[in-house]
CSV table of C-alpha atoms in Angstrom, one decimal:
chain,number,residue,atom,x,y,z
S,7,MET,CA,-38.7,-25.1,-7.8
S,8,SER,CA,-37.5,-21.6,-7.8
S,9,LYS,CA,-36.7,-19.6,-10.4
S,10,THR,CA,-34.1,-17.6,-8.8
S,11,ASN,CA,-30.6,-18.3,-7.8
S,12,ARG,CA,-29.6,-17.6,-4.5
S,13,GLY,CA,-25.9,-18.5,-5.1
S,14,ASN,CA,-24.6,-21.7,-3.8
S,15,PHE,CA,-23.3,-22.0,-0.2
S,16,PHE,CA,-20.8,-24.1,1.8
S,17,GLU,CA,-22.5,-26.6,2.1
S,18,ASP,CA,-23.5,-26.7,-1.0
S,19,PHE,CA,-20.2,-27.7,-2.7
S,20,SER,CA,-18.6,-31.8,-3.0
S,21,VAL,CA,-15.4,-32.9,-4.6
S,22,GLY,CA,-15.3,-33.7,-7.8
S,23,GLN,CA,-17.9,-31.6,-8.4
S,24,VAL,CA,-18.3,-30.1,-11.9
S,25,ILE,CA,-20.0,-26.8,-12.9
S,26,ARG,CA,-20.7,-25.6,-16.3
S,27,HIS,CA,-21.0,-21.9,-15.8
S,28,ALA,CA,-23.7,-19.5,-17.9
S,29,THR,CA,-23.6,-17.1,-20.0
S,30,PRO,CA,-20.7,-17.3,-22.8
S,31,ARG,CA,-18.8,-13.8,-23.8
S,32,THR,CA,-17.9,-12.7,-26.5
S,33,VAL,CA,-14.8,-10.4,-25.9
S,34,THR,CA,-15.1,-7.4,-28.6
S,35,VAL,CA,-12.6,-4.0,-29.0
S,36,GLY,CA,-15.1,-2.5,-27.2
S,37,ASP,CA,-14.3,-4.8,-24.2
S,38,VAL,CA,-10.3,-3.7,-24.8
S,39,SER,CA,-11.2,-0.1,-24.9
S,40,LEU,CA,-13.2,-0.2,-21.2
S,41,TYR,CA,-10.5,-1.9,-20.1
S,42,SER,CA,-7.7,0.2,-21.2
S,43,ALA,CA,-10.0,3.5,-19.7
S,44,LEU,CA,-10.2,1.6,-16.0
S,45,TYR,CA,-6.5,0.8,-16.1
S,46,GLY,CA,-4.6,3.2,-17.6
S,47,THR,CA,-2.9,-0.4,-19.6
S,48,ARG,CA,0.3,1.1,-21.8
S,49,PHE,CA,2.1,-2.7,-22.8
S,50,ALA,CA,2.4,-1.8,-26.5
S,51,VAL,CA,1.6,-5.6,-28.0
S,52,GLN,CA,-2.0,-5.3,-26.8
S,53,SER,CA,-2.6,-1.4,-27.8
S,54,ALA,CA,-1.9,-1.4,-31.6
S,55,ASP,CA,-2.4,-4.1,-34.3
S,56,SER,CA,0.5,-2.5,-35.9
S,57,PHE,CA,3.1,-3.1,-33.3
S,58,ALA,CA,1.6,-6.6,-32.3
S,59,GLN,CA,1.8,-7.3,-36.5
S,60,ALA,CA,5.3,-6.4,-37.1
S,61,ILE,CA,6.7,-9.3,-34.6
S,62,GLY,CA,4.1,-12.1,-35.9
S,63,TYR,CA,0.7,-11.6,-34.6
S,64,PRO,CA,-2.4,-11.6,-36.6
S,65,ARG,CA,-3.6,-8.8,-34.6
S,66,ALA,CA,-3.2,-7.6,-31.2
S,67,PRO,CA,-4.2,-10.1,-28.8
S,68,VAL,CA,-6.9,-9.0,-25.6
S,69,ASP,CA,-5.0,-8.1,-22.7
S,70,ASP,CA,-4.1,-11.5,-20.6
S,71,LEU,CA,-5.8,-10.1,-17.3
S,72,LEU,CA,-8.6,-9.1,-19.2
S,73,VAL,CA,-8.9,-12.5,-20.7
S,74,PHE,CA,-8.6,-13.9,-16.9
S,75,HIS,CA,-11.3,-11.6,-15.8
S,76,VAL,CA,-14.1,-12.6,-18.2
S,77,VAL,CA,-13.7,-15.6,-17.5
S,78,PHE,CA,-13.1,-15.7,-13.4
S,79,GLY,CA,-16.4,-13.6,-13.8
S,80,LYS,CA,-18.6,-17.1,-15.2
S,81,THR,CA,-17.7,-18.9,-12.1
S,82,VAL,CA,-18.6,-16.3,-9.8
S,83,PRO,CA,-22.7,-16.9,-9.4
S,84,ASP,CA,-21.9,-20.4,-9.0
S,85,ILE,CA,-18.5,-20.4,-7.1
S,86,SER,CA,-18.4,-17.1,-5.1
S,87,LEU,CA,-21.9,-15.1,-5.2
S,88,ASN,CA,-22.1,-15.7,-1.0
S,89,ALA,CA,-18.2,-15.3,-0.4
S,90,VAL,CA,-17.2,-13.5,2.3
S,91,ALA,CA,-13.6,-12.8,0.4
S,92,ASN,CA,-11.6,-14.2,-2.3
S,93,LEU,CA,-8.1,-15.6,-0.8
S,94,GLY,CA,-5.8,-16.9,-3.5
S,95,TYR,CA,-4.2,-18.6,-6.7
S,96,ALA,CA,-2.0,-20.9,-7.7
S,97,GLY,CA,-1.6,-22.5,-11.0
S,98,GLY,CA,-2.8,-20.0,-13.3
S,99,ARG,CA,-1.7,-20.7,-17.1
S,100,PHE,CA,-2.6,-18.7,-19.9
S,101,LEU,CA,-2.3,-20.7,-23.1
S,102,ALA,CA,-3.9,-19.8,-26.0
S,103,PRO,CA,-4.0,-16.4,-27.2
S,104,VAL,CA,-7.5,-14.1,-27.2
S,105,TYR,CA,-8.6,-12.2,-29.9
S,106,PRO,CA,-11.8,-9.5,-30.3
S,107,GLY,CA,-14.3,-11.7,-31.3
S,108,ASP,CA,-13.6,-14.9,-29.8
S,109,THR,CA,-16.2,-16.5,-27.4
S,110,LEU,CA,-15.1,-17.0,-24.0
S,111,THR,CA,-16.5,-20.0,-21.8
S,112,ALA,CA,-15.6,-21.4,-18.4
S,113,VAL,CA,-16.1,-24.7,-16.6
S,114,SER,CA,-15.1,-25.5,-12.8
S,115,GLU,CA,-14.2,-28.7,-10.9
S,116,VAL,CA,-13.9,-28.7,-7.0
S,117,ILE,CA,-11.3,-29.6,-5.8
S,118,GLY,CA,-10.9,-29.0,-2.0
S,119,LEU,CA,-13.2,-27.7,0.7
S,120,ARG,CA,-12.0,-26.9,4.4
S,121,GLU,CA,-14.4,-25.8,7.2
S,122,ASN,CA,-13.4,-23.0,9.3
S,123,SER,CA,-13.1,-23.1,12.7
S,124,ASN,CA,-16.0,-20.9,13.6
S,125,GLY,CA,-18.3,-23.1,11.9
S,126,GLN,CA,-20.2,-20.1,9.7
S,127,SER,CA,-17.7,-20.4,6.8
S,128,GLY,CA,-15.6,-22.9,4.5
S,129,VAL,CA,-13.0,-22.4,1.7
S,130,VAL,CA,-13.8,-23.9,-1.3
S,131,TYR,CA,-10.7,-25.0,-3.8
S,132,VAL,CA,-11.7,-24.9,-7.4
S,133,ARG,CA,-10.1,-25.3,-10.5
S,134,SER,CA,-11.4,-23.5,-13.6
S,135,VAL,CA,-10.5,-23.9,-17.4
S,136,GLY,CA,-11.8,-21.2,-19.9
S,137,PHE,CA,-12.5,-22.2,-23.4
S,138,ASN,CA,-13.0,-20.4,-26.5
S,139,GLN,CA,-16.2,-20.8,-29.8
S,140,ASP,CA,-13.2,-23.9,-31.1
S,141,GLY,CA,-13.3,-25.7,-27.3
S,142,THR,CA,-9.6,-24.7,-27.0
S,143,GLU,CA,-8.1,-23.8,-23.5
S,144,VAL,CA,-7.2,-20.8,-23.5
S,145,LEU,CA,-6.5,-20.1,-19.6
S,146,ASP,CA,-6.9,-22.4,-16.2
S,147,TYR,CA,-6.3,-22.0,-12.9
S,148,VAL,CA,-7.0,-22.9,-9.6
S,149,ARG,CA,-8.6,-20.1,-7.0
S,150,TRP,CA,-9.9,-20.8,-2.9
S,151,VAL,CA,-12.6,-18.5,-1.7
S,152,MET,CA,-14.4,-18.0,1.5
S,153,VAL,CA,-17.8,-18.3,1.6
S,154,ARG,CA,-20.6,-18.7,4.0
S,155,LYS,CA,-22.5,-21.4,5.2
S,156,ALA,CA,-26.6,-21.1,5.6
S,157,ASP,CA,-27.2,-23.8,7.1
S,158,THR,CA,-24.1,-23.7,10.4
S,159,SER,CA,-26.1,-26.9,12.1
S,160,ARG,CA,-24.5,-28.9,9.0
S,161,PRO,CA,-21.5,-31.2,9.7
S,162,ALA,CA,-19.0,-30.5,8.3
S,163,PRO,CA,-16.9,-31.9,5.4
S,164,GLU,CA,-13.7,-34.2,5.5
S,165,PRO,CA,-11.6,-31.5,5.0
S,166,VAL,CA,-9.6,-32.1,1.6
S,167,VAL,CA,-7.0,-29.5,1.1
S,168,PRO,CA,-5.3,-29.8,-2.5
S,169,LYS,CA,-1.7,-29.6,-3.1
S,170,LEU,CA,-0.8,-27.1,-5.3
S,171,PRO,CA,2.8,-26.3,-6.8
S,172,ALA,CA,4.7,-23.5,-5.4
S,173,ALA,CA,5.6,-22.3,-9.0
S,174,LEU,CA,5.2,-23.9,-13.1
S,175,ALA,CA,8.3,-25.0,-14.3
S,176,PRO,CA,9.2,-22.4,-17.3
S,177,ASP,CA,8.3,-25.4,-19.3
S,178,ALA,CA,5.2,-25.0,-19.3
S,179,LEU,CA,5.0,-21.3,-20.4
S,180,GLY,CA,4.5,-19.5,-23.7
S,181,GLY,CA,1.7,-21.1,-25.3
S,182,ALA,CA,-0.3,-18.2,-25.5
S,183,VAL,CA,2.6,-16.3,-27.5
S,184,PRO,CA,3.8,-17.4,-31.7
S,185,LEU,CA,7.1,-17.6,-32.1
S,186,LEU,CA,8.3,-14.1,-32.9
S,187,ASP,CA,10.2,-11.8,-34.9
S,188,ILE,CA,11.7,-10.0,-32.8
S,189,GLU,CA,13.7,-7.9,-35.7
S,190,GLY,CA,10.3,-5.9,-35.6
S,191,TRP,CA,10.4,-5.0,-31.5
S,192,ARG,CA,10.8,-1.0,-31.3
S,193,ASN,CA,11.9,0.0,-27.9
S,194,ASP,CA,10.7,3.3,-28.9
S,195,LEU,CA,7.7,2.7,-29.5
S,196,SER,CA,7.5,-0.3,-27.0
S,197,GLY,CA,8.4,2.5,-24.4
S,198,SER,CA,11.8,0.5,-23.0
S,199,PRO,CA,14.9,-0.5,-24.2
S,200,ALA,CA,15.2,-3.2,-21.2
S,201,ARG,CA,15.3,-6.7,-22.5
S,202,PHE,CA,15.3,-10.1,-21.2
S,203,ALA,CA,19.5,-9.7,-20.4
S,204,ASP,CA,19.2,-6.4,-18.5
S,205,TYR,CA,16.9,-7.8,-15.4
S,206,GLN,CA,18.5,-9.4,-12.9
S,207,VAL,CA,17.4,-12.3,-10.0
S,208,GLY,CA,17.0,-10.6,-7.0
S,209,GLU,CA,16.4,-6.9,-8.7
S,210,ARG,CA,13.5,-4.3,-7.1
S,211,ILE,CA,11.7,-2.1,-9.1
S,212,ASP,CA,9.8,0.7,-7.5
S,213,HIS,CA,7.4,1.6,-10.5
S,214,VAL,CA,6.8,5.0,-8.8
S,215,ASP,CA,3.5,5.8,-9.9
S,216,GLY,CA,0.0,5.8,-7.8
S,217,MET,CA,-3.8,5.4,-8.8
S,218,THR,CA,-6.7,6.2,-6.8
S,219,VAL,CA,-9.5,4.0,-7.4
S,220,GLU,CA,-12.7,5.6,-7.8
S,221,GLU,CA,-15.9,3.3,-6.7
S,222,ALA,CA,-17.5,4.1,-10.0
S,223,GLU,CA,-14.3,2.9,-11.8
S,224,HIS,CA,-14.8,-0.8,-10.0
S,225,MET,CA,-18.1,-0.6,-10.1
S,226,ILE,CA,-18.3,-0.5,-14.3
S,227,ALA,CA,-14.8,-3.2,-14.0
S,228,THR,CA,-17.1,-5.8,-12.1
S,229,ARG,CA,-19.8,-5.4,-14.7
S,230,LEU,CA,-18.0,-5.6,-17.9
S,231,TYR,CA,-16.8,-9.0,-16.0
S,232,GLN,CA,-20.3,-10.0,-15.3
S,233,ASN,CA,-19.2,-10.8,-11.6
S,234,THR,CA,-21.9,-10.7,-9.2
S,235,ALA,CA,-20.6,-11.0,-5.8
S,236,LYS,CA,-22.4,-8.8,-3.1
S,237,VAL,CA,-19.2,-7.9,-1.8
S,238,HIS,CA,-18.7,-5.6,-4.7
S,239,PHE,CA,-22.2,-4.5,-5.9
S,240,ASN,CA,-24.9,-4.2,-3.0
S,241,GLN,CA,-24.0,-1.5,-1.1
S,242,PHE,CA,-27.6,-1.7,1.3
S,243,THR,CA,-26.5,-5.4,2.5
S,244,GLU,CA,-22.9,-4.6,2.5
S,245,GLY,CA,-23.6,-1.6,4.6
S,246,GLN,CA,-24.6,-3.7,7.2
S,247,GLY,CA,-21.5,-6.1,7.0
S,248,ARG,CA,-18.1,-6.3,8.8
S,249,PHE,CA,-16.1,-3.3,7.2
S,250,GLY,CA,-19.7,-1.3,6.2
S,251,ARG,CA,-18.7,-0.9,2.6
S,252,ARG,CA,-18.5,-2.5,-0.9
S,253,LEU,CA,-15.2,-4.5,-1.2
S,254,ILE,CA,-12.4,-3.5,-4.4
S,255,TYR,CA,-13.0,-6.6,-6.8
S,256,GLY,CA,-9.6,-8.5,-5.8
S,257,GLY,CA,-8.9,-8.3,-9.9
S,258,HIS,CA,-9.1,-4.8,-9.7
S,259,VAL,CA,-6.2,-4.6,-7.0
S,260,ILE,CA,-4.5,-6.8,-9.8
S,261,SER,CA,-5.0,-5.3,-12.8
S,262,ILE,CA,-3.9,-1.8,-11.6
S,263,ALA,CA,-0.6,-3.2,-10.2
S,264,ARG,CA,-0.2,-4.8,-13.7
S,265,ALA,CA,-0.6,-1.8,-15.2
S,266,LEU,CA,1.6,0.8,-12.5
S,267,SER,CA,4.1,-1.9,-13.3
S,268,PHE,CA,4.5,-0.4,-16.9
S,269,ASN,CA,7.0,2.2,-15.5
S,270,GLY,CA,9.9,-0.5,-15.6
S,271,LEU,CA,8.4,-3.6,-16.7
S,272,ALA,CA,7.3,-2.0,-20.2
S,273,ASN,CA,8.9,-4.7,-22.1
S,274,VAL,CA,7.6,-7.4,-19.9
S,275,PHE,CA,4.5,-7.6,-22.7
S,276,HIS,CA,2.8,-11.0,-21.6
S,277,VAL,CA,1.6,-12.6,-18.4
S,278,ALA,CA,2.4,-16.3,-18.9
S,279,ALA,CA,1.7,-18.0,-15.6
S,280,ILE,CA,0.4,-17.3,-11.9
S,281,ASN,CA,2.2,-18.7,-9.9
S,282,GLY,CA,0.3,-17.9,-6.4
S,283,GLY,CA,-1.2,-14.7,-5.6
S,284,ARG,CA,-2.5,-13.5,-2.0
S,285,HIS,CA,-5.3,-10.6,-1.6
S,286,VAL,CA,-3.4,-9.5,1.8
S,287,ALA,CA,-6.3,-7.0,2.8
S,288,PRO,CA,-9.4,-5.4,1.4
S,289,LEU,CA,-9.1,-2.3,-0.8
S,290,PHE,CA,-11.9,0.0,-0.9
S,291,ALA,CA,-12.6,3.0,-2.9
S,292,GLY,CA,-11.1,6.3,-2.2
S,293,LEU,CA,-7.6,4.7,-1.6
S,294,THR,CA,-4.3,4.8,-3.8
S,295,VAL,CA,-2.5,1.8,-4.8
S,296,HIS,CA,0.7,1.5,-5.5
S,297,ALA,CA,3.1,-1.2,-6.5
S,298,TRP,CA,6.7,-2.5,-6.1
S,299,THR,CA,8.1,-6.0,-8.1
S,300,GLU,CA,11.3,-8.1,-7.3
S,301,VAL,CA,12.6,-10.5,-9.9
S,302,LEU,CA,12.5,-13.9,-8.5
S,303,ASP,CA,14.0,-16.0,-11.5
S,304,ALA,CA,14.5,-15.4,-15.0
S,305,GLN,CA,14.6,-18.5,-17.7
S,306,PRO,CA,15.2,-19.2,-20.8
S,307,LEU,CA,11.9,-21.3,-22.3
S,308,PRO,CA,13.2,-24.5,-24.1
S,309,GLY,CA,13.3,-24.4,-27.9
S,310,ARG,CA,12.7,-20.4,-28.4
S,311,GLU,CA,15.4,-17.7,-29.2
S,312,ASP,CA,12.7,-15.2,-29.4
S,313,VAL,CA,11.4,-14.7,-25.8
S,314,GLY,CA,12.4,-15.0,-21.9
S,315,ALA,CA,11.3,-15.6,-18.8
S,316,LEU,CA,11.1,-13.4,-15.5
S,317,ARG,CA,9.1,-14.8,-12.5
S,318,LEU,CA,7.9,-11.8,-10.7
S,319,ARG,CA,6.8,-11.2,-7.1
S,320,THR,CA,4.4,-7.8,-7.2
S,321,ILE,CA,3.6,-6.2,-3.9
S,322,ALA,CA,0.4,-3.8,-4.2
S,323,THR,CA,-0.1,-1.0,-1.7
S,324,LYS,CA,-2.6,1.0,-0.5
S,325,ASP,CA,-2.1,5.0,0.2
S,326,ARG,CA,1.7,4.3,0.9
S,327,LEU,CA,4.5,4.6,-1.0
S,328,THR,CA,6.4,1.8,-2.4
S,329,GLY,CA,10.3,3.2,-2.1
S,330,ASP,CA,11.6,1.0,0.7
S,331,PHE,CA,9.8,-2.0,-0.9
S,332,PRO,CA,7.1,-3.0,2.0
S,333,ALA,CA,6.2,-6.6,2.3
S,334,LYS,CA,6.4,-8.0,5.6
S,335,VAL,CA,7.6,-6.8,9.1
S,336,ALA,CA,8.9,-8.3,12.3
S,337,THR,CA,5.9,-9.0,15.0
S,338,GLU,CA,6.2,-10.3,18.5
S,339,THR,CA,5.1,-13.9,16.7
S,340,GLY,CA,7.1,-13.4,13.8
S,341,GLU,CA,6.1,-11.8,10.9
S,342,ASP,CA,3.7,-10.4,8.8
S,343,TYR,CA,2.9,-8.0,6.1
S,344,ASP,CA,3.5,-4.4,6.2
S,345,PRO,CA,-0.1,-3.0,7.2
S,346,SER,CA,-0.5,-1.0,3.8
S,347,VAL,CA,-0.1,-4.3,2.0
S,348,ILE,CA,-3.2,-5.5,-0.2
S,349,LEU,CA,-1.7,-7.7,-3.0
S,350,ASP,CA,1.2,-10.0,-3.5
S,351,LEU,CA,1.0,-11.5,-6.9
S,352,ASP,CA,4.0,-14.2,-7.9
S,353,TYR,CA,3.4,-15.0,-11.5
S,354,TRP,CA,5.6,-15.2,-14.8
S,355,ALA,CA,5.6,-13.1,-17.6
S,356,LEU,CA,7.7,-13.1,-21.0
S,357,ILE,CA,9.9,-10.3,-22.1
S,358,PRO,CA,12.0,-10.3,-25.8
S,359,ARG,CA,15.5,-11.3,-25.9
């Protein structure tokens, strides 16, 4: 039996398969600082113990997307080591706060399979769940990823494509946020006076700023999350691939867009759910990311007067300003994304009322 792991190929997966992922990961204040160094995130609740304690947290929680990346990274050696590309997300819920010192583990279940028409690869759908050291679920989400076949002669499995929700309901949100003392929320320290009632459905916000991706930064990020996907790490193999270079990890793009969104959404302190997300096009080092956001919905949370939920759609671009809100454009065959768009993310986030 081989002692090394070549990773799973498409034909190695089966619907209903449960995979318990290796390497528990204790999140430390060092991880939090490095995450801030990579993305420049400035949301006050995650940045300062004093601010978080003033509104009812025991201390500053770990950034929601850092939790997502750590759990995601656990799954990579088993799910996407041989991926062509990660395609999208749905039904993601942040279920409990995570603090420095907590240890995260992950379990995934294969919920769908569909071979591509070229017979060279297929799409694998998995539901992954992250737990802390007490067994509390802190995060669950569905993602689908295109994975290479090792043996193209293997017959295609019966296709199973799971039905996924377009969006989570507001009553499914808020579990990762304690009841807050909003009287303790200081707009001067959070960076904006705008609260729940100040955002209108249909409003569009250009986040103005841009962030150039450096090769070293995305490599540090994938190592931080223990994400071992070859497409991000190995220039020797990827140099011989279709792009001739390493792909930037899609989660890196999400964190950049989230950090950029501070300029316009400074009080939107917690990502509560990921309704859906699509990595529209690849990103490479040396390109600059910009972002804009549309408010899709605004809902109070049942039984809570402290926070409300905004359903947001954030679009990220490469080497293109976003003042004219680029998204989809008309084509000869209907419509498609503007060539600059790299990310289309639909999520719920919480903001004080």
